[in-house]
Short mmCIF file of C-alpha atoms in Angstrom, two decimals:
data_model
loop_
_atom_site.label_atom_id
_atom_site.label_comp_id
_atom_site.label_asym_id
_atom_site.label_seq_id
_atom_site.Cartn_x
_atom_site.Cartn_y
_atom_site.Cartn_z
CA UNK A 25 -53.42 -68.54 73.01
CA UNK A 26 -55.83 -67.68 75.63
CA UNK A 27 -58.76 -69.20 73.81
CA UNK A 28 -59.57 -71.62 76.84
CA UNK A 29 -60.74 -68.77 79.43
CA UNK A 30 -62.31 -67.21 76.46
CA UNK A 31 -64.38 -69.92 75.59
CA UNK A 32 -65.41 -71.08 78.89
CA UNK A 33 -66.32 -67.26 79.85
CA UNK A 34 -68.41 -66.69 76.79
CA UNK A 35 -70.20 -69.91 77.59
CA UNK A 36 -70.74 -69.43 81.17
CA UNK A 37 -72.49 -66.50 79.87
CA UNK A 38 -74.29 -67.90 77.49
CA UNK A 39 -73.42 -65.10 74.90
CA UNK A 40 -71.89 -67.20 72.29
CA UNK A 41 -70.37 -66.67 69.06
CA UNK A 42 -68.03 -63.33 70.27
CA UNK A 43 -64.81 -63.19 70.70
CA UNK A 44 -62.99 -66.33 70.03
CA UNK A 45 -65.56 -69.04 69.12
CA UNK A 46 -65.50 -69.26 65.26
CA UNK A 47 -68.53 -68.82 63.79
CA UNK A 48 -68.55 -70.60 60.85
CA UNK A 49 -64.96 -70.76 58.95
CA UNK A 50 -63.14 -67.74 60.59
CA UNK A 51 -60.84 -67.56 57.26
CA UNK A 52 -63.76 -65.54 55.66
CA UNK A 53 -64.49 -63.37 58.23
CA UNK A 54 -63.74 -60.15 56.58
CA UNK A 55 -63.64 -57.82 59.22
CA UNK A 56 -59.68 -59.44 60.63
CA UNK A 57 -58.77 -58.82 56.73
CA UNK A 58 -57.23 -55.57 57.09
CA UNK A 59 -55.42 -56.76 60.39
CA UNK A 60 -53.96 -59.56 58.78
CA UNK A 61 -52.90 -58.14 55.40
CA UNK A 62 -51.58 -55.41 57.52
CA UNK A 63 -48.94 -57.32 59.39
CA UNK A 64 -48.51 -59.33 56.80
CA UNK A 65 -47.16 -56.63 54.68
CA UNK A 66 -45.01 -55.43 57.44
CA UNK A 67 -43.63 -58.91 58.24
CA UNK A 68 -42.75 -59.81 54.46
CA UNK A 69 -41.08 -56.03 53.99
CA UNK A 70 -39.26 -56.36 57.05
CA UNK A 71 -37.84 -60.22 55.62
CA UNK A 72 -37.32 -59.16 52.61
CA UNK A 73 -34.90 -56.38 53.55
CA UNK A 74 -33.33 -58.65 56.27
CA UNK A 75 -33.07 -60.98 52.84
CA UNK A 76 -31.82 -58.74 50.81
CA UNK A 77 -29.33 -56.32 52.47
CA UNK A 78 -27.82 -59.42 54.70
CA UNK A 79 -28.76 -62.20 54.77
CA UNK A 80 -28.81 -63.36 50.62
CA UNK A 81 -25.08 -61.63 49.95
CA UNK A 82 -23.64 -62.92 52.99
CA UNK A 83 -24.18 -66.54 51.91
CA UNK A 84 -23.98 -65.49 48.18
CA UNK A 85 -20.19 -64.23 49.08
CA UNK A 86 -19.61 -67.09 51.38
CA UNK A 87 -20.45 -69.49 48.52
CA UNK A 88 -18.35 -67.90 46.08
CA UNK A 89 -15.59 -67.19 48.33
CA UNK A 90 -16.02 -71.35 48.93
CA UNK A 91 -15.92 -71.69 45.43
CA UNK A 92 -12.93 -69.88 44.40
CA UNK A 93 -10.92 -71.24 47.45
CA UNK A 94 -11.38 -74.67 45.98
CA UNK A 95 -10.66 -73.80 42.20
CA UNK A 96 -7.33 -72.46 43.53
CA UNK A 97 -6.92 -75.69 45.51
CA UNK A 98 -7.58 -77.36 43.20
CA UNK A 99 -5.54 -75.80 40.51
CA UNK A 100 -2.39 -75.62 43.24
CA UNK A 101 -2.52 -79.29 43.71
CA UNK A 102 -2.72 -79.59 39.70
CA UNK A 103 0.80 -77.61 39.85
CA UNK A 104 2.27 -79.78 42.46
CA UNK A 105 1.43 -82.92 40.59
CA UNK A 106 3.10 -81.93 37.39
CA UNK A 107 6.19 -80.51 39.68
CA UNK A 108 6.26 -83.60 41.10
CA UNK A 109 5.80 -85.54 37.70
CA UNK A 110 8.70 -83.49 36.44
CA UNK A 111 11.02 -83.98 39.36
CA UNK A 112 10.51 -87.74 39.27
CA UNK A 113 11.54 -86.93 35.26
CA UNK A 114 14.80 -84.96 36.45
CA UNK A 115 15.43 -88.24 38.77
CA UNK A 116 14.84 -91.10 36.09
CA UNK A 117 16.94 -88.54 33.93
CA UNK A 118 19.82 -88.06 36.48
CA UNK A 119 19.35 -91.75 37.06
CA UNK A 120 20.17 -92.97 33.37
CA UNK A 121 23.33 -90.11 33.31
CA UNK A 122 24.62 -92.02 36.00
CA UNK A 123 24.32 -94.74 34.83
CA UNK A 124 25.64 -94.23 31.20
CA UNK A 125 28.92 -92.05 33.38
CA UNK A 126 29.18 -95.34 35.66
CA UNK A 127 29.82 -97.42 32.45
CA UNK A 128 32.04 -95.16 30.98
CA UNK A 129 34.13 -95.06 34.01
CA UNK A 130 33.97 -99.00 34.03
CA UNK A 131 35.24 -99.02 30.46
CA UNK A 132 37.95 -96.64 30.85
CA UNK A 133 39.18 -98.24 34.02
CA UNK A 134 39.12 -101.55 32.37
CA UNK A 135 40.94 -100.46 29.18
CA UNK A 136 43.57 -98.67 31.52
CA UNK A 137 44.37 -101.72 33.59
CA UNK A 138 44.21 -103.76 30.41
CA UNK A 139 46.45 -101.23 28.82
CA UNK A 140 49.14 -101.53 32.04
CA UNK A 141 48.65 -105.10 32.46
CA UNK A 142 50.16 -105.59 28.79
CA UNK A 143 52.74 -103.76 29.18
CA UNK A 144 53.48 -105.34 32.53
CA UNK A 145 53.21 -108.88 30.74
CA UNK A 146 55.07 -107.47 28.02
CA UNK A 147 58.20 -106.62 30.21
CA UNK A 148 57.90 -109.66 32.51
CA UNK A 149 58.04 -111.91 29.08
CA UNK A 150 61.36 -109.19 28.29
CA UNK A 151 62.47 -110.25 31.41
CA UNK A 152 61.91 -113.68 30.82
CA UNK A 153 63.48 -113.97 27.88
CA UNK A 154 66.76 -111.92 28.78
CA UNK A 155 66.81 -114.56 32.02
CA UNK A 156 66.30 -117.46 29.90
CA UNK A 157 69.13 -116.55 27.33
CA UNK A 158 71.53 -115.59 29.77
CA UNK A 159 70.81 -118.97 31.66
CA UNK A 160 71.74 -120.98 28.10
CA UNK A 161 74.74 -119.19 27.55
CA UNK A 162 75.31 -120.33 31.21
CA UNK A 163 74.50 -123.36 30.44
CA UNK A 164 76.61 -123.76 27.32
CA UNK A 165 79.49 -122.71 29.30
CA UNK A 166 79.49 -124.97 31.55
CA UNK A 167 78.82 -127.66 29.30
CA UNK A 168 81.50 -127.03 27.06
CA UNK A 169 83.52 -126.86 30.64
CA UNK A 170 82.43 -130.07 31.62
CA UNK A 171 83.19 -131.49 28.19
CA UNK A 172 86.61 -130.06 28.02
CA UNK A 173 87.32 -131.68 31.71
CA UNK A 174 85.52 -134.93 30.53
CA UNK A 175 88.15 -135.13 27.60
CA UNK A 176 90.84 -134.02 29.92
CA UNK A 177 90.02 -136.75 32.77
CA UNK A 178 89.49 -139.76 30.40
CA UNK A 179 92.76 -138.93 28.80
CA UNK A 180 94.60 -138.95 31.80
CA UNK A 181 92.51 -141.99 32.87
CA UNK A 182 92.97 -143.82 29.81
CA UNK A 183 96.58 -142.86 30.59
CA UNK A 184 96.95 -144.13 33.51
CA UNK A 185 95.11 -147.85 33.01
CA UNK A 186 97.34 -148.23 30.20
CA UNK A 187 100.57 -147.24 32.29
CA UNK A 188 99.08 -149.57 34.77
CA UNK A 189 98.62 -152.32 32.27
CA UNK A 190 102.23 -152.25 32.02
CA UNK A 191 102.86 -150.96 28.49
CA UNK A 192 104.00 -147.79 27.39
CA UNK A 193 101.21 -145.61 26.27
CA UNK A 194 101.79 -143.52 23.58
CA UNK A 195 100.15 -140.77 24.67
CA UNK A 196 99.13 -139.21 21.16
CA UNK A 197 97.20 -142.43 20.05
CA UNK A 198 95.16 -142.03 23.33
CA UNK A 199 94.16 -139.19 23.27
CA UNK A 200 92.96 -140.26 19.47
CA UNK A 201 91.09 -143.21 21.08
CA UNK A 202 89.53 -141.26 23.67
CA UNK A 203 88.49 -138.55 21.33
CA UNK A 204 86.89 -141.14 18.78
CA UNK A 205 85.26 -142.85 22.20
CA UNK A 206 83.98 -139.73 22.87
CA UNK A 207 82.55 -139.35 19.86
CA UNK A 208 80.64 -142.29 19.39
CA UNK B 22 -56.45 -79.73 73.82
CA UNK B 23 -59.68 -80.23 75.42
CA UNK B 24 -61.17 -76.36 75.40
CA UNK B 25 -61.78 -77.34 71.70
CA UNK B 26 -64.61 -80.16 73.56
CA UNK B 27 -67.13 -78.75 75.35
CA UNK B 28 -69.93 -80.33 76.92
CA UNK B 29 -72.98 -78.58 75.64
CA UNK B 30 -76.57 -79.97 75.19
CA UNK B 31 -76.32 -81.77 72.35
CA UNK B 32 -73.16 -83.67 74.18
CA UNK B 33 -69.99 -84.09 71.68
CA UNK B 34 -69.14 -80.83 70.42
CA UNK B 35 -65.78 -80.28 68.88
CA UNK B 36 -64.77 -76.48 67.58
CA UNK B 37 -62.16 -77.12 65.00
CA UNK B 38 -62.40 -73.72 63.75
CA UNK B 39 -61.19 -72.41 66.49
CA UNK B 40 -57.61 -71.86 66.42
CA UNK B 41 -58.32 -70.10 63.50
CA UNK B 42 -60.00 -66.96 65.06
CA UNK B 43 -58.01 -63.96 64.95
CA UNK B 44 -57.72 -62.60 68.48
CA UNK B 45 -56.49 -58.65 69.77
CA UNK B 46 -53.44 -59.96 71.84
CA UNK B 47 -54.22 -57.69 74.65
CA UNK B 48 -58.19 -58.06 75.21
CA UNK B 49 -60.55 -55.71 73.45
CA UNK B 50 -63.28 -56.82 70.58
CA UNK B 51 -62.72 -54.86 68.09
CA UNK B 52 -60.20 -55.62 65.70
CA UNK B 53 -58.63 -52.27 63.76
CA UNK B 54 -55.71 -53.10 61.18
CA UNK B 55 -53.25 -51.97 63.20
CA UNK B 56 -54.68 -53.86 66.81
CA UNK B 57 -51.80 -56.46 67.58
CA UNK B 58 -53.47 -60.22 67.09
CA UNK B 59 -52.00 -63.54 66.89
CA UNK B 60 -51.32 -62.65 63.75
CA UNK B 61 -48.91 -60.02 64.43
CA UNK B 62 -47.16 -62.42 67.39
CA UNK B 63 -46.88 -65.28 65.04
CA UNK B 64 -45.85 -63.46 62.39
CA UNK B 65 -43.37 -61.69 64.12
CA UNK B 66 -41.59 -64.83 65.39
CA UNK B 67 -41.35 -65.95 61.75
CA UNK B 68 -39.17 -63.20 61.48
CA UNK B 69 -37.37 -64.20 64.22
CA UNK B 70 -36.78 -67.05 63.09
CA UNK B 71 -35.74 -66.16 59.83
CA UNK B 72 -33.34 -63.94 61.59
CA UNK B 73 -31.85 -66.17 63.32
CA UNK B 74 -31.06 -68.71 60.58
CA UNK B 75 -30.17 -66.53 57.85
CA UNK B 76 -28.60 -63.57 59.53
CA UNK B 77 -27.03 -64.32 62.86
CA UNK B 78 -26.80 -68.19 61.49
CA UNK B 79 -24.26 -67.18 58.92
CA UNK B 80 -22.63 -64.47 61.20
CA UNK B 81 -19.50 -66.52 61.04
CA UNK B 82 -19.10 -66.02 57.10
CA UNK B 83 -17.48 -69.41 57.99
CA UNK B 84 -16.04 -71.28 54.74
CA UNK B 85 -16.19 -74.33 56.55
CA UNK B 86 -19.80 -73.51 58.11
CA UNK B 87 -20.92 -74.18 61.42
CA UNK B 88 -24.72 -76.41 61.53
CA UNK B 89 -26.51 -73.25 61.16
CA UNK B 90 -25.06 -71.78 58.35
CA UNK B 91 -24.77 -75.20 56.37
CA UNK B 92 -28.23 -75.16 56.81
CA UNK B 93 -29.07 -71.55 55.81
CA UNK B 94 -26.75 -72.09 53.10
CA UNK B 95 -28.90 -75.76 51.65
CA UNK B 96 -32.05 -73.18 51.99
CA UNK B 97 -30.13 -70.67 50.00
CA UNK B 98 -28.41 -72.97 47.38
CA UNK B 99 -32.08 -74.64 47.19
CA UNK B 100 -34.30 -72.02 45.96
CA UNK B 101 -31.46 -70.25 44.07
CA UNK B 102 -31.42 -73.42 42.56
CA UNK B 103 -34.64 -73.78 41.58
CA UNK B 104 -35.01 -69.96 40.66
CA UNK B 105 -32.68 -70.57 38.20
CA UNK B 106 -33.91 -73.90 36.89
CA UNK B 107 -37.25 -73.52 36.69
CA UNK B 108 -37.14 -69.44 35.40
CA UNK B 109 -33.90 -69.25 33.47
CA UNK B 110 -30.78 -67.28 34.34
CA UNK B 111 -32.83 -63.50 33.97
CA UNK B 112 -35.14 -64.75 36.89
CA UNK B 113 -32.28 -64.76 38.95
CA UNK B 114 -32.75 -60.94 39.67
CA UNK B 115 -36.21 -61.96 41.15
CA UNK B 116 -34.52 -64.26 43.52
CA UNK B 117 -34.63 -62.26 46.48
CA UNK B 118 -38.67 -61.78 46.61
CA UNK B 119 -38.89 -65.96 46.06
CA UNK B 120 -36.72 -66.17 48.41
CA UNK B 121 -38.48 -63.98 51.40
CA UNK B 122 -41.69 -65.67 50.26
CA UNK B 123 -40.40 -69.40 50.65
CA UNK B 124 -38.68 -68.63 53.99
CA UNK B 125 -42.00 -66.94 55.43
CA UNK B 126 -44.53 -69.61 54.46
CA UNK B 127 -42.13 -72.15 55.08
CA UNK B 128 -41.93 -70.97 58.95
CA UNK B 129 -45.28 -69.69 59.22
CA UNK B 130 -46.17 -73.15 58.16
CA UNK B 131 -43.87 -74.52 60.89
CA UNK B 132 -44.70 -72.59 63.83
CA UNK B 133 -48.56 -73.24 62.66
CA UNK B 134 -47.71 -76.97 63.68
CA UNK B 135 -46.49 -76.05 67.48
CA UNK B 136 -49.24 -76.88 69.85
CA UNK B 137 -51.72 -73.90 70.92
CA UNK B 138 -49.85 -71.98 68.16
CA UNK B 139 -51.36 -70.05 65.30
CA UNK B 140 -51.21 -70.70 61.33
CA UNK B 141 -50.91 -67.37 59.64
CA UNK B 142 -51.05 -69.45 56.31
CA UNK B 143 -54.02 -71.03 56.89
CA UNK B 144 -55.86 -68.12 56.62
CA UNK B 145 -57.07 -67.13 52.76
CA UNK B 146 -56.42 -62.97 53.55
CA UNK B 147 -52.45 -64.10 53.59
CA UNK B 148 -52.19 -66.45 50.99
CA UNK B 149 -54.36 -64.44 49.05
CA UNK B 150 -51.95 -60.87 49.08
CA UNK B 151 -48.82 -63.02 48.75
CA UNK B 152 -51.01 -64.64 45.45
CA UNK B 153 -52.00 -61.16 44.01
CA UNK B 154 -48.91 -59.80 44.69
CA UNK B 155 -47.02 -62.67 42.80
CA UNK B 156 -49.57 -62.62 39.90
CA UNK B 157 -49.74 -58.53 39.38
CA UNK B 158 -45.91 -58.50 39.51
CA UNK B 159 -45.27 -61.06 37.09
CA UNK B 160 -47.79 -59.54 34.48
CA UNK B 161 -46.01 -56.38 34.82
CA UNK B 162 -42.90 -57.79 34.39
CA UNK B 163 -44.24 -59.79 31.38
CA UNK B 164 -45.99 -56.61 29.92
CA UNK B 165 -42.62 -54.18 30.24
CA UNK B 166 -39.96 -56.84 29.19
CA UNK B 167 -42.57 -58.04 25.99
CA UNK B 168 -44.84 -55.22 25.45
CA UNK B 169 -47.52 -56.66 23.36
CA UNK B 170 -45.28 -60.08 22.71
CA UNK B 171 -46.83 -61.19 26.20
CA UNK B 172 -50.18 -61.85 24.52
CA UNK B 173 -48.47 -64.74 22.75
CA UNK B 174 -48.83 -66.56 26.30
CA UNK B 175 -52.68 -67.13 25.30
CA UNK B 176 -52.00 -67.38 21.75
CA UNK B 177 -50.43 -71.04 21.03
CA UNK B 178 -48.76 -71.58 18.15
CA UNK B 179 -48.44 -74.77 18.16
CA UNK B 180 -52.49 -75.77 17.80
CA UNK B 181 -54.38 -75.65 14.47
CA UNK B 182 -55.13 -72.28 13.70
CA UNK B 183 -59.10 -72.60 14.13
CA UNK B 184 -58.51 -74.11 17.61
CA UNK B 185 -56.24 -71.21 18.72
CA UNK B 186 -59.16 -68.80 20.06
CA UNK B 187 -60.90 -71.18 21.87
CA UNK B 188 -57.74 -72.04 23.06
CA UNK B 189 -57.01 -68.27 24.12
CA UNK B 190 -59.93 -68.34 26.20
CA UNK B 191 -59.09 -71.39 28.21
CA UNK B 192 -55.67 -69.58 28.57
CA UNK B 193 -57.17 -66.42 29.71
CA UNK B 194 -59.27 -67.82 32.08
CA UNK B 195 -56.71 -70.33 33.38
CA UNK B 196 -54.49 -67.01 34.10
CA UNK B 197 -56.65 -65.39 35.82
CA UNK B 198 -57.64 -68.26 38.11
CA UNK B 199 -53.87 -68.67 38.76
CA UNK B 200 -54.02 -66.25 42.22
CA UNK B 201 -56.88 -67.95 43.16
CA UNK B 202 -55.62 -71.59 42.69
CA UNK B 203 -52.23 -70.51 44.16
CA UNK B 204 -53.11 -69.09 47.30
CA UNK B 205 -55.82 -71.48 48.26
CA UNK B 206 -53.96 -74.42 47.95
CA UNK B 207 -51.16 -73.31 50.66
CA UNK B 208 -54.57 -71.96 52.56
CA UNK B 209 -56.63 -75.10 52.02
CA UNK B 210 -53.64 -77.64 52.64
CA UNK B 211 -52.66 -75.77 56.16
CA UNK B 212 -56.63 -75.40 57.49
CA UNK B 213 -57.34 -78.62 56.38
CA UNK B 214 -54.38 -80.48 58.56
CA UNK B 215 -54.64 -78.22 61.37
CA UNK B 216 -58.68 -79.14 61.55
CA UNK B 217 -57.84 -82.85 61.06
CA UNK B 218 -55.96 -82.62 64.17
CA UNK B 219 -58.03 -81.07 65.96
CA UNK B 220 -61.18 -82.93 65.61
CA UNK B 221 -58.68 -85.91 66.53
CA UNK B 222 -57.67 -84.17 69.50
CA UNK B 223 -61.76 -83.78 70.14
CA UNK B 224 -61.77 -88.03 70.07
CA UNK B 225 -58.93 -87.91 72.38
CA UNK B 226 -60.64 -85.60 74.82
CA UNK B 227 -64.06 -87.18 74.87
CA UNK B 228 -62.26 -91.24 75.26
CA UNK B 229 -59.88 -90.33 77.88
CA UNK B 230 -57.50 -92.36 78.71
CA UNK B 231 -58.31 -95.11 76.35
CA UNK B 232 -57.42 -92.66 73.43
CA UNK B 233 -55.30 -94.96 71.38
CA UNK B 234 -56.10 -94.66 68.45
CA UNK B 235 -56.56 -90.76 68.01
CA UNK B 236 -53.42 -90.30 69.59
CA UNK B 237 -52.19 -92.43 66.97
CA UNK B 238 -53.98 -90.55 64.49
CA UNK B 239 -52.90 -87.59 65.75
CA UNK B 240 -49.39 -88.63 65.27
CA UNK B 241 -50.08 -89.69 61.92
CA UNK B 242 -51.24 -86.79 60.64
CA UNK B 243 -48.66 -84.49 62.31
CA UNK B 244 -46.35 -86.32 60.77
CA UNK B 245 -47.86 -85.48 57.18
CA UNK B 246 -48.59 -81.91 58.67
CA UNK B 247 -44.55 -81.42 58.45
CA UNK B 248 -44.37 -82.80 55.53
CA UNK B 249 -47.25 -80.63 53.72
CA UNK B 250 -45.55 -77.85 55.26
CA UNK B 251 -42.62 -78.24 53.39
CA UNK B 252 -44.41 -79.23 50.17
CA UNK B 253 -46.28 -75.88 50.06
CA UNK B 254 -43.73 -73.52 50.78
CA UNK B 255 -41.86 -75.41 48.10
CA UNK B 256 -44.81 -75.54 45.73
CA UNK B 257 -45.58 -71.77 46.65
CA UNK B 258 -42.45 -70.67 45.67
CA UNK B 259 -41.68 -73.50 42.14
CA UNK B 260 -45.37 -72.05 41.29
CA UNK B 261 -44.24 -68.26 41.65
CA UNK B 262 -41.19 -69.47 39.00
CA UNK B 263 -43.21 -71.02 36.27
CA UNK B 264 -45.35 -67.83 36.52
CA UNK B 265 -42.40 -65.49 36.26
CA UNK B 266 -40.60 -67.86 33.73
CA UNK B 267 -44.11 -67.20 31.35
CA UNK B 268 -43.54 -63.93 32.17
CA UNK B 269 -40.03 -63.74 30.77
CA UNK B 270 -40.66 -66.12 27.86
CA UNK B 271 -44.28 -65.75 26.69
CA UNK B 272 -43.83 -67.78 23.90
CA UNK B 273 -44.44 -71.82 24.28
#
C-alpha cells in the first residue's frame, strides 16, 4: 500500500532492511505469524457464520423451493396432457355416436319414405286400374252403341238403295243380308 | 510498479519480495497480533466480498435469480457438488466449513491479483492454519466415527501381506506430510505468480517505453495468475474432500 514512501525513506536513510523492504522471503518471517493467523481466524469465523446462518440456507431453500416448483410444473402439465388426451377421446367418441345416430336417422328416413312411397304407388296403380276399367266399360258401351246404329243405318240404307233401285225390298231379307254383311 | 526498481550501486535491482511484507496499516514497527496490517484490510474485504455475493447477492430469494444470485448459486451448487461427489452423502454435514474455505481462498486469491494489492494466501502462516486445521479435524472425525477402524487407512489390504508394513510407513508418512503439501502448494502457486510479475514489472521499469515484451509477459502471466487462482481454491477445497472422504471410509 504505502510501500513506495517507505522504501524510498528507508533508503534515503540508508537504514535498510526495516520496515517494508523484505529481507529475504518475508513468508518466513515469524515474528507477522501471530498477526496473520490472528486475523485469519477472525476472518474465516466471521465467513463461516455469514456461511452458515445465511448465506448456505438461503440458496439451499431457494434451490429446493426451484426444485419443487418445477416437479409440480412439471407434473401439472403431465395432468393437462392426459386431460387433453382424454377430451380429444370424448371428441373422437362423440364423433363416431354421431355418426352411427346420423346413419340411423338416414336409414329410418329412407325406409319411411320408401314405406309411403309404396303405398302412394300402390294407390295411384288402384287408381289406375279403377280409371282404366271404368274407361273399357265406356268403351264397350259405346261400341256396342255404335254397332247397334251401324246395323240400324245400313239397314235403312240398304233399304233405301233397294227402294231406289225400283224393286220392292222385302225388308226382312235385308236386314238378313246386312246382318250376314256385317258379319263377314 | 517502479518502487519495486531502485537504482542502487550495483544498478538493476528488483525487490520482488516486497509486496509480501506485512505492514501495521497505521505506521508503527512493531507488529503485535492484534496491530491492524494489510493482512487484516485484505482480509477484511474478502469478507466483503463474500458478503456481498452470498448474502446481499441472494437477498432477493429470487426463483428466477437475478446475475448475482445465479452466480452465488453456480458457487453454491459447485462445491456442494463436489462435497458430495468426491466425500459421499455423510460429508455433506461438513459442507459448510469447505464451503467458507473455498470462498476465502478463492477471493483472497482474487484480490491478491489487483494491482498494489496484497495476497493473504501467499503467505505460508495462512495456508498453513487453514492446512492444520483441515488435517486435525479430519483425523478427529476419522478417529470418533471409526475408533480404531481408522488405522486401516495405513493398513492396505489389498497388497501382499509382507509388503503391508512397509507399506504402512509410506502411508504414515504420506499423512503426515499431507498439511504440509496442502498448504504450500496454494502458498507456493500464489508467491510464485505474484513474484513472476513483479520481476516483469522490474523489466518494464528499467526499458521504459520500449517495454514490449514484459508488458506482454506481464499480461501473459496475469492471465494464468486468474486462472491458478481458481485452480487452487478449487484444489484446496477437492483436497480437503478426499481427506475427509478417508476420514469417513478408512478402508481402500
Amino acid at each position: 500500500m504505502s510501500s513506495e514512501t517507505t522504501v524510498v525513506d528507508t533508503h534515503a536513510a540508508g537504514a535498510a532492511g526495516s520496515g517494508s523492504e523484505a529481507v529475504g522471503m518475508p513468508q518466513i518471517d515469524f515474528t507477522s505469524f501471530p498477526n496473520q493467523i490472528f486475523w485469519l481466524v477472525i476472518t474465516l469465523v466471521i465467513i463461516y457464520f455469514v456461511l452458515s446462518r445465511i448465506s448456505l440456507p438461503r440458496i439451499g431453500a431457494v434451490l429446493a423451493e426451484r426444485q419443487g416448483i418445477i416437479t409440480n410444473d412439471i407434473a401439472a402439465a403431465e395432468d393437462l396432457k392426459q386431460q387433453a388426451v382424454e377430451a380429444e377421446d370424448a371428441y373422437n367418441k362423440a364423433l363416431a355416436d354421431a355418426r352411427v345416430e346420423a346413419g340411423h336417422i338416414v336409414a329410418d328416413a329412407r325406409a319411411e319414405i320408401q314405406g309411403e312411397l309404396d303405398s302412394a304407388m300402390a294407390k295411384a296403380d288402384a287408381e289406375i286400374a279403377a280409371k282404366s276399367a271404368e274407361s273399357e266399360a265406356a268403351i264397350a258401351d259405346i261400341r256396342k252403341d255404335a254397332m247397334k246404329s251401324v246395323k240400324a243405318v245400313a239397314n235403312a240404307t240398304a233399304k233405301e238403295i233397294v227402294a231406289s233401285m225400283g224393286s220392292k225390298a222385302d225388308a226382312k231379307s235385308v236386314t238378313a243380308a246386312v246382318a250376314t254383311r256385317l258379319k263377314g | 510498479m517502479s518502487e519495486t526498481v531502485t537504482e542502487g550501486p550495483s544498478g538493476l535491482q528488483i525487490h520482488p519480495m516486497d509486496q509480501f511484507v506485512v505492514k501495521p496499516l497505521f505506521g508503527g514497527e512493531h507488529i503485535n497480533f492484534y496491530t491492524p496490517t494489510n493482512v487484516t484490510l485484505w482480509m477484511a474485504l474478502a469478507v466483503l466480498c463474500v458478503i456481498a455475493l452470498l448474502v446481499l447477492g441472494t437477498r432477493g430469494r429470487a426463483i428466477v435469480p437475478s446475475r448475482v444470485q445465479s452466480v452465488a448459486e453456480l458457487l453454491y451448487g459447485f462445491v456442494y457438488k463436489m462435497v458430495e461427489d468426491v466425500a459421499g452423502k455423510d460429508g455433506l454435514k461438513f459442507f459448510p466449513y469447505i464451503m467458507t474455505l473455498f470462498v476465502f481462498i478463492l477471493f483472497a486469491n482474487f484480490l491478491g491479483l489487483i494491482p498494489m494489492s496484497f495476497a493473504t494466501t501467499s503467505h505460508v502462516a495462512v495456508t498453513a492454519v487453514m492446512a492444520m486445521a483441515v488435517f486435525i479435524v479430519v483425523t478427529i472425525v476419522g478417529i470418533v466415527k471409526n475408533g480404531f477402524g481408522f488405522l486401516e487407512l495405513f493398513w492396505i489390504k489389498a497388497a501382499p501381506l509382507a509388503l503391508r508394513p512397509m507399506l504402512a510407513l509410506i502411508e504414515v508418512i504420506s499423512y503426515f506430510v499431507r498439511p504440509v503439501s496442502h498448504s504450500i502448494r496454494l502458498a507456493g502457486n500464489m508467491m510464485a505468480g505474484h513474484a513472476v510479475i513483479k520481476v516483469f514489472a522490474g523489466f518494464a521499469g528499467v526499458l521504459g517505453l520500449g517495454a514490449v515484451a514484459p508488458i506482454l509477459a506481464i499480461t501473459a502471466v496475469y492471465a494464468l495468475e486468474m486462472l491458478v487462482s481458481f485452480i487452487q481454491a478449487y484444489v484446496f477445497a477437492i483436497l480437503t474432500c478426499v481427506y475427509l472422504k478417508d476420514a469417513l471410509h478408512p478402508s481402500h
